[in-house]
Amino acid sequence: MQHQSGEQPPNGPGGRPAYGYGSDGGPAYGPAREHRAPRRRTGRRKRLWLAGAVVAVLGLAAVPVLNAFDVFSDNGEPMSFDQPRTDGGGSGGAGGPSDGSAPGVRMPTGPQAQFTTANTLDDGTKIGVTTLHGKKSGFTGRVWVWAPKEYYEQKYTKSAFPVLIALPGGPGYPVNYWMGTDLKLQSSISEWSKSGKSKPFIVVMPVLNADDKNYYDGSDIPGQPKMGTWMSDDVPDLVKANFRTFASRDGWAFMGSSSGAFVGLKQVLQHPDRFKAVIASGPDTRPDSPLWRGHEKEQRANDPEQLARKLIARPGAPDVHIAFQIGTKESGRAKLESFMKKYGKGPIKTRLQVIQDGGHNARGYVRGMNDGTMEWISKVMPGPTPAP
């Protein structure tokens, strides 16, 4: 079930976020921003000691996947997403008539990153991983990337593909749990693109935080690693260097669950000229890292509500599309509805997917994407165009 800005959603049972395993048997990753210091606001109290519990839960989902990598003969082997050119030319450079690509297509600019195989899907496509040394943020971390099967087809070799930056909940370090195959994000996108529900996205999965002890709100908190610049600049620059992407912001989106949903929401509102859309599942809508203490001015500048107000007041602001998701068995729905009522206007287009019997877990959020969220986002984003 879903409703858009101005519509009254159907009622559903409330409930606190799930811990351990959700009602659907999938891994639950704790309440939103679950590994942080206690918050004064009621409903979702956070404690740093929950980090260990969250990591343990993540381990239950991730360890079997990581161990399963060992059965693949190419696990850890070098891999490349580069498509050999049939005209004898090299890849690289901006898209345009000189390289045969269509207007608006950015061909890989280089330099090529060194990817190794992290996982393999049933259709033979691979999830690669690389270590990115962020030139603008100064932070070094791992990034996983998956390209859909269409990316390798000859008819799309001069076409751009939309990018979905997928962010996890929990600490999001040292792994991003979307890089495993157990949550079926990538395989679901493959199926959805075949049925017309989704564009065939390139999925990019960076680490969310600089360590597993602190939460950085996906922001440049003074005196801390610049995780905001890591997300807004360094990660997209890696993608542009290695993949055929759209030159405009129309082909760029975020998705995330829990703490990762907050970061995606904030990035889209903070950089509407770079990113067009976000799927934010079970998010908070205010920054609350304890690392902001003493930096209240900077904290306000990274507050999605403040950013939304500024965007609404900005003359000629570009449209941004926010797809919220919330399960009927988790808390936070009233806050999302309040956010939509206040800020779902002007250039900010919002939608809420209410996931029946859904808890605060990634499996439920993928189900919500299948039930309408992915189709809504895909309608406002471009897809690849086959060669004539």
Short mmCIF file of C-alpha atoms in Angstrom, two decimals:
data_model
loop_
_atom_site.label_atom_id
_atom_site.label_comp_id
_atom_site.label_asym_id
_atom_site.label_seq_id
_atom_site.Cartn_x
_atom_site.Cartn_y
_atom_site.Cartn_z
CA MET A 1 0.00 0.00 0.00
CA GLN A 2 1.18 3.53 -0.67
CA HIS A 3 0.21 7.15 -0.66
CA GLN A 4 1.68 10.29 -2.12
CA SER A 5 1.87 13.84 -0.80
CA GLY A 6 -1.55 15.10 0.19
CA GLU A 7 -3.15 11.67 0.32
CA GLN A 8 -4.31 10.00 3.52
CA PRO A 9 -2.58 6.62 3.93
CA PRO A 10 -4.45 3.56 5.11
CA ASN A 11 -4.14 2.81 8.78
CA GLY A 12 -1.91 0.01 9.98
CA PRO A 13 -0.74 -1.35 13.32
CA GLY A 14 2.14 0.44 14.97
CA GLY A 15 5.05 -1.18 16.71
CA ARG A 16 8.62 -0.71 17.73
CA PRO A 17 11.52 -1.66 15.43
CA ALA A 18 12.36 -5.32 15.21
CA TYR A 19 15.60 -6.75 16.55
CA GLY A 20 17.35 -9.96 15.58
CA TYR A 21 15.26 -11.43 12.79
CA GLY A 22 12.16 -9.88 11.33
CA SER A 23 8.75 -11.45 11.15
CA ASP A 24 9.46 -12.47 7.56
CA GLY A 25 12.49 -14.48 8.60
CA GLY A 26 14.92 -11.94 7.14
CA PRO A 27 17.69 -10.20 9.06
CA ALA A 28 16.61 -7.14 10.99
CA TYR A 29 19.26 -4.52 11.46
CA GLY A 30 18.00 -2.81 14.58
CA PRO A 31 16.22 0.54 14.88
CA ALA A 32 17.18 3.44 12.67
CA ARG A 33 20.63 4.81 13.57
CA GLU A 34 20.68 2.06 16.18
CA HIS A 35 24.33 2.21 17.08
CA ARG A 36 24.47 5.78 18.28
CA ALA A 37 24.43 7.50 21.64
CA PRO A 38 21.08 7.91 23.47
CA ARG A 39 18.75 10.45 21.96
CA ARG A 40 16.47 12.75 23.89
CA ARG A 41 13.63 12.11 21.48
CA THR A 42 11.37 9.18 22.37
CA GLY A 43 10.46 6.26 20.14
CA ARG A 44 13.93 5.24 18.92
CA ARG A 45 16.47 5.41 21.70
CA LYS A 46 20.00 4.67 20.53
CA ARG A 47 22.94 3.41 22.53
CA LEU A 48 26.49 2.91 21.36
CA TRP A 49 26.59 -0.52 22.95
CA LEU A 50 24.05 -1.66 20.39
CA ALA A 51 26.81 -1.49 17.78
CA GLY A 52 28.04 -4.89 18.86
CA ALA A 53 24.59 -6.38 18.61
CA VAL A 54 24.05 -4.87 15.20
CA VAL A 55 27.37 -6.16 13.93
CA ALA A 56 26.49 -9.60 15.27
CA VAL A 57 23.16 -9.54 13.46
CA LEU A 58 24.84 -8.37 10.30
CA GLY A 59 27.24 -11.22 10.73
CA LEU A 60 24.40 -13.72 10.77
CA ALA A 61 23.39 -12.49 7.33
CA ALA A 62 26.77 -11.63 5.90
CA VAL A 63 29.08 -14.38 7.16
CA PRO A 64 27.37 -17.22 5.32
CA VAL A 65 27.54 -15.16 2.16
CA LEU A 66 31.17 -14.27 2.70
CA ASN A 67 32.03 -17.89 3.38
CA ALA A 68 30.14 -18.92 0.29
CA PHE A 69 32.52 -16.81 -1.78
CA ASP A 70 35.12 -19.53 -1.27
CA VAL A 71 33.23 -21.93 -3.52
CA PHE A 72 33.67 -19.62 -6.49
CA SER A 73 36.92 -20.18 -8.31
CA ASP A 74 37.11 -16.50 -9.24
CA ASN A 75 36.55 -15.15 -5.73
CA GLY A 76 39.13 -12.43 -5.15
CA GLU A 77 40.30 -12.63 -8.76
CA PRO A 78 40.76 -9.42 -10.76
CA MET A 79 37.73 -8.39 -12.81
CA SER A 80 36.73 -5.49 -15.02
CA PHE A 81 33.46 -3.85 -15.97
CA ASP A 82 35.09 -2.36 -19.05
CA GLN A 83 33.42 -3.25 -22.34
CA PRO A 84 35.97 -3.83 -25.14
CA ARG A 85 35.57 -1.37 -27.99
CA THR A 86 34.79 -2.90 -31.38
CA ASP A 87 36.29 0.04 -33.30
CA GLY A 88 39.77 -0.41 -31.87
CA GLY A 89 39.56 2.75 -29.77
CA GLY A 90 40.05 2.98 -26.05
CA SER A 91 37.43 3.89 -23.49
CA GLY A 92 37.36 7.24 -21.78
CA GLY A 93 36.38 10.82 -22.40
CA ALA A 94 33.06 12.57 -22.20
CA GLY A 95 30.24 11.19 -24.28
CA GLY A 96 29.42 12.87 -27.56
CA PRO A 97 29.69 12.55 -31.32
CA SER A 98 33.47 11.97 -31.25
CA ASP A 99 33.11 8.57 -29.60
CA GLY A 100 29.80 7.58 -31.14
CA SER A 101 27.81 7.86 -27.92
CA ALA A 102 24.54 9.72 -27.71
CA PRO A 103 24.33 13.26 -26.33
CA GLY A 104 24.08 13.26 -22.56
CA VAL A 105 26.14 10.09 -22.19
CA ARG A 106 29.34 10.27 -20.17
CA MET A 107 31.73 7.55 -21.25
CA PRO A 108 34.19 6.30 -18.60
CA THR A 109 36.72 9.01 -17.92
CA GLY A 110 39.33 6.83 -16.20
CA PRO A 111 41.57 6.01 -14.57
CA GLN A 112 40.24 2.49 -14.21
CA ALA A 113 39.94 1.15 -10.68
CA GLN A 114 41.24 -2.27 -9.73
CA PHE A 115 38.21 -4.46 -9.00
CA THR A 116 38.20 -8.01 -7.67
CA THR A 117 35.26 -10.39 -7.66
CA ALA A 118 33.26 -10.27 -4.42
CA ASN A 119 30.17 -12.22 -5.46
CA THR A 120 28.52 -13.80 -8.47
CA LEU A 121 24.80 -13.80 -9.29
CA ASP A 122 22.91 -16.67 -10.88
CA ASP A 123 22.83 -14.83 -14.22
CA GLY A 124 26.63 -14.67 -14.28
CA THR A 125 26.94 -10.97 -13.47
CA LYS A 126 29.43 -10.12 -10.77
CA ILE A 127 29.71 -7.79 -7.84
CA GLY A 128 33.17 -6.27 -7.81
CA VAL A 129 34.94 -4.54 -4.95
CA THR A 130 37.69 -1.94 -4.94
CA THR A 131 39.43 0.26 -2.41
CA LEU A 132 38.80 3.93 -3.10
CA HIS A 133 41.21 6.59 -1.91
CA GLY A 134 38.94 9.63 -1.88
CA LYS A 135 40.76 12.58 -3.38
CA LYS A 136 38.29 15.14 -2.07
CA SER A 137 37.37 13.65 1.30
CA GLY A 138 40.73 12.14 2.14
CA PHE A 139 38.93 9.00 3.34
CA THR A 140 39.87 5.54 2.13
CA GLY A 141 37.24 2.82 2.08
CA ARG A 142 35.79 -0.05 0.09
CA VAL A 143 33.16 0.27 -2.61
CA TRP A 144 31.23 -2.62 -4.18
CA VAL A 145 29.66 -2.26 -7.63
CA TRP A 146 27.30 -4.36 -9.73
CA ALA A 147 26.31 -3.76 -13.34
CA PRO A 148 23.20 -5.41 -14.82
CA LYS A 149 23.37 -7.86 -17.68
CA GLU A 150 22.18 -5.22 -20.13
CA TYR A 151 25.34 -3.21 -19.45
CA TYR A 152 27.40 -5.80 -21.32
CA GLU A 153 25.09 -6.17 -24.33
CA GLN A 154 26.42 -4.89 -27.65
CA LYS A 155 23.37 -2.73 -28.34
CA TYR A 156 24.05 -0.70 -25.18
CA THR A 157 27.81 -0.17 -25.54
CA LYS A 158 27.34 3.53 -26.30
CA SER A 159 24.48 4.05 -23.85
CA ALA A 160 24.45 5.48 -20.35
CA PHE A 161 22.97 3.58 -17.39
CA PRO A 162 21.31 5.06 -14.29
CA VAL A 163 23.16 4.76 -10.98
CA LEU A 164 21.69 3.71 -7.63
CA ILE A 165 23.95 4.29 -4.62
CA ALA A 166 22.74 1.73 -2.05
CA LEU A 167 23.48 2.41 1.61
CA PRO A 168 23.06 -0.03 4.53
CA GLY A 169 21.74 0.40 8.02
CA GLY A 170 23.80 -0.38 11.09
CA PRO A 171 27.45 0.68 11.23
CA GLY A 172 27.89 0.11 7.49
CA TYR A 173 31.54 -0.66 8.10
CA PRO A 174 33.68 -2.56 7.19
CA VAL A 175 31.09 -4.02 4.80
CA ASN A 176 27.95 -2.77 3.10
CA TYR A 177 25.40 -5.57 3.50
CA TRP A 178 23.82 -4.90 0.08
CA MET A 179 26.91 -6.48 -1.49
CA GLY A 180 25.71 -9.97 -0.59
CA THR A 181 23.20 -11.97 -2.60
CA ASP A 182 21.01 -12.98 0.36
CA LEU A 183 18.92 -9.79 0.26
CA LYS A 184 18.46 -10.23 -3.50
CA LEU A 185 18.70 -6.54 -4.34
CA GLN A 186 20.62 -7.02 -7.56
CA SER A 187 18.73 -10.09 -8.74
CA SER A 188 15.46 -8.31 -7.97
CA ILE A 189 16.51 -5.31 -10.07
CA SER A 190 17.26 -7.72 -12.92
CA GLU A 191 13.78 -9.21 -12.68
CA TRP A 192 12.08 -5.85 -12.25
CA SER A 193 13.83 -4.43 -15.30
CA LYS A 194 12.61 -7.37 -17.39
CA SER A 195 9.02 -6.76 -16.29
CA GLY A 196 9.21 -3.00 -16.72
CA LYS A 197 9.08 -2.15 -13.00
CA SER A 198 12.59 -0.78 -12.91
CA LYS A 199 15.37 0.66 -15.00
CA PRO A 200 18.48 -1.57 -15.13
CA PHE A 201 20.51 0.33 -12.56
CA ILE A 202 24.20 0.14 -11.85
CA VAL A 203 24.24 -0.49 -8.08
CA VAL A 204 27.05 1.15 -6.09
CA MET A 205 27.59 0.10 -2.46
CA PRO A 206 30.15 2.14 -0.50
CA VAL A 207 30.91 1.78 3.18
CA LEU A 208 28.66 4.11 5.14
CA ASN A 209 30.94 5.17 7.98
CA ALA A 210 34.64 5.61 8.61
CA ASP A 211 34.67 2.99 11.38
CA ASP A 212 32.28 0.80 13.37
CA LYS A 213 32.36 2.92 16.52
CA ASN A 214 30.89 6.24 15.36
CA TYR A 215 28.11 7.44 13.13
CA TYR A 216 28.97 10.42 10.94
CA ASP A 217 25.51 11.29 9.56
CA GLY A 218 26.95 11.08 6.03
CA SER A 219 28.30 14.58 6.67
CA ASP A 220 31.48 16.59 6.99
CA ILE A 221 31.42 17.00 10.76
CA PRO A 222 34.24 19.38 11.79
CA GLY A 223 37.32 17.50 12.90
CA GLN A 224 36.01 14.15 11.60
CA PRO A 225 36.42 12.14 8.38
CA LYS A 226 34.55 13.91 5.58
CA MET A 227 31.90 11.27 4.98
CA GLY A 228 29.59 13.78 3.32
CA THR A 229 32.17 14.56 0.64
CA TRP A 230 32.91 10.83 0.35
CA MET A 231 29.27 10.23 -0.61
CA SER A 232 28.62 13.31 -2.72
CA ASP A 233 31.92 13.51 -4.60
CA ASP A 234 34.38 10.63 -4.27
CA VAL A 235 31.97 7.72 -4.77
CA PRO A 236 30.27 9.31 -7.82
CA ASP A 237 33.69 10.20 -9.25
CA LEU A 238 34.70 6.53 -9.01
CA VAL A 239 31.58 5.55 -10.93
CA LYS A 240 32.11 8.19 -13.60
CA ALA A 241 35.68 7.02 -14.08
CA ASN A 242 34.68 3.39 -14.68
CA PHE A 243 31.15 3.28 -16.10
CA ARG A 244 28.93 4.73 -18.80
CA THR A 245 26.72 7.15 -16.90
CA PHE A 246 24.36 10.03 -17.58
CA ALA A 247 26.04 13.41 -17.68
CA SER A 248 23.12 15.05 -15.90
CA ARG A 249 21.86 14.49 -12.39
CA ASP A 250 18.76 12.79 -13.86
CA GLY A 251 20.56 9.44 -13.90
CA TRP A 252 21.69 9.48 -10.26
CA ALA A 253 19.80 8.27 -7.18
CA PHE A 254 20.30 6.94 -3.66
CA MET A 255 18.57 4.18 -1.76
CA GLY A 256 19.14 3.18 1.82
CA SER A 257 17.70 1.55 4.89
CA SER A 258 17.69 2.94 8.41
CA SER A 259 20.83 5.05 8.95
CA GLY A 260 21.70 4.72 5.27
CA ALA A 261 18.26 6.06 4.38
CA PHE A 262 18.96 9.23 6.36
CA VAL A 263 22.21 9.75 4.46
CA GLY A 264 20.56 9.24 1.06
CA LEU A 265 17.72 11.61 1.99
CA LYS A 266 20.16 14.26 3.14
CA GLN A 267 22.39 13.96 0.09
CA VAL A 268 19.53 14.41 -2.37
CA LEU A 269 18.18 17.47 -0.56
CA GLN A 270 21.67 18.91 -0.10
CA HIS A 271 22.79 18.29 -3.69
CA PRO A 272 19.68 18.39 -5.90
CA ASP A 273 21.87 19.43 -8.83
CA ARG A 274 23.75 16.11 -8.58
CA PHE A 275 21.08 13.60 -7.52
CA LYS A 276 17.46 13.34 -8.57
CA ALA A 277 15.84 10.73 -6.34
CA VAL A 278 16.10 8.64 -3.19
CA ILE A 279 14.43 5.58 -1.72
CA ALA A 280 14.57 6.13 2.05
CA SER A 281 13.40 3.13 4.08
CA GLY A 282 12.83 3.47 7.83
CA PRO A 283 14.84 6.70 8.13
CA ASP A 284 15.18 9.41 10.69
CA THR A 285 14.77 12.91 9.28
CA ARG A 286 17.11 14.84 11.60
CA PRO A 287 20.89 14.57 12.17
CA ASP A 288 21.75 13.32 15.64
CA SER A 289 25.31 12.01 15.73
CA PRO A 290 26.93 12.81 19.11
CA LEU A 291 29.92 14.05 17.07
CA TRP A 292 27.94 17.21 16.25
CA ARG A 293 28.30 18.49 19.81
CA GLY A 294 29.85 21.93 19.72
CA HIS A 295 29.02 22.27 16.02
CA GLU A 296 25.34 23.17 16.10
CA LYS A 297 25.56 25.57 13.14
CA GLU A 298 27.05 22.89 10.92
CA GLN A 299 24.52 20.37 12.22
CA ARG A 300 21.63 22.62 11.16
CA ALA A 301 23.22 22.98 7.72
CA ASN A 302 23.00 19.17 7.37
CA ASP A 303 19.43 18.85 8.63
CA PRO A 304 17.07 17.46 5.91
CA GLU A 305 14.24 19.63 7.22
CA GLN A 306 16.33 22.78 6.89
CA LEU A 307 17.56 21.65 3.48
CA ALA A 308 13.99 20.99 2.35
CA ARG A 309 12.89 24.47 3.40
CA LYS A 310 15.74 26.04 1.45
CA LEU A 311 15.00 23.96 -1.63
CA ILE A 312 11.31 24.89 -1.60
CA ALA A 313 12.23 28.58 -1.36
CA ARG A 314 14.86 28.39 -4.10
CA PRO A 315 13.69 29.95 -7.39
CA GLY A 316 13.82 27.45 -10.24
CA ALA A 317 14.91 24.60 -7.99
CA PRO A 318 15.11 21.20 -9.71
CA ASP A 319 12.57 18.57 -8.75
CA VAL A 320 13.69 15.85 -6.37
CA HIS A 321 11.75 12.64 -5.80
CA ILE A 322 11.66 11.07 -2.33
CA ALA A 323 10.17 7.60 -1.90
CA PHE A 324 9.78 6.80 1.78
CA GLN A 325 9.16 3.25 2.98
CA ILE A 326 7.99 2.12 6.41
CA GLY A 327 6.76 -1.19 7.78
CA THR A 328 3.58 -1.47 9.82
CA LYS A 329 5.55 -3.25 12.56
CA GLU A 330 8.09 -0.45 13.06
CA SER A 331 7.87 3.04 14.51
CA GLY A 332 8.50 6.29 12.71
CA ARG A 333 5.56 6.44 10.33
CA ALA A 334 4.08 9.57 11.92
CA LYS A 335 7.38 11.42 11.48
CA LEU A 336 7.53 10.55 7.80
CA GLU A 337 3.94 11.63 7.26
CA SER A 338 4.68 14.90 9.05
CA PHE A 339 7.74 15.46 6.87
CA MET A 340 5.69 14.83 3.73
CA LYS A 341 2.94 17.20 4.85
CA LYS A 342 5.42 20.00 5.59
CA TYR A 343 7.86 19.57 2.75
CA GLY A 344 6.18 17.51 0.04
CA LYS A 345 5.49 20.56 -2.08
CA GLY A 346 7.00 22.63 -4.89
CA PRO A 347 10.11 20.88 -6.21
CA ILE A 348 9.94 18.11 -3.58
CA LYS A 349 7.83 15.16 -4.72
CA THR A 350 7.16 12.53 -2.06
CA ARG A 351 5.57 9.12 -1.79
CA LEU A 352 5.14 6.68 1.10
CA GLN A 353 5.12 2.91 0.68
CA VAL A 354 3.58 1.27 3.74
CA ILE A 355 4.81 -2.32 3.95
CA GLN A 356 2.13 -4.53 5.48
CA ASP A 357 3.54 -6.66 8.31
CA GLY A 358 6.95 -5.19 7.54
CA GLY A 359 9.52 -4.68 10.28
CA HIS A 360 12.67 -2.60 10.43
CA ASN A 361 14.68 -4.89 8.17
CA ALA A 362 16.22 -4.87 4.72
CA ARG A 363 14.25 -7.85 3.38
CA GLY A 364 10.99 -6.03 4.02
CA TYR A 365 12.29 -2.92 2.30
CA VAL A 366 13.14 -4.89 -0.84
CA ARG A 367 9.58 -6.21 -0.76
CA GLY A 368 8.30 -2.65 -0.61
CA MET A 369 10.44 -1.74 -3.60
CA ASN A 370 8.78 -4.57 -5.50
CA ASP A 371 5.31 -3.40 -4.45
CA GLY A 372 5.58 0.00 -6.10
CA THR A 373 8.54 2.04 -4.92
CA MET A 374 10.97 1.00 -7.64
CA GLU A 375 8.44 1.59 -10.38
CA TRP A 376 7.68 5.10 -9.07
CA ILE A 377 11.36 6.07 -8.94
CA SER A 378 12.12 4.51 -12.33
CA LYS A 379 9.43 6.59 -14.03
CA VAL A 380 11.34 9.79 -13.28
CA MET A 381 14.78 8.49 -14.27
CA PRO A 382 16.22 7.70 -17.70
CA GLY A 383 17.26 4.25 -18.80
CA PRO A 384 19.71 2.95 -21.39
CA THR A 385 18.91 3.47 -25.06
CA PRO A 386 19.79 0.70 -27.52
CA ALA A 387 21.77 1.59 -30.60
CA PRO A 388 19.61 2.02 -33.74
#
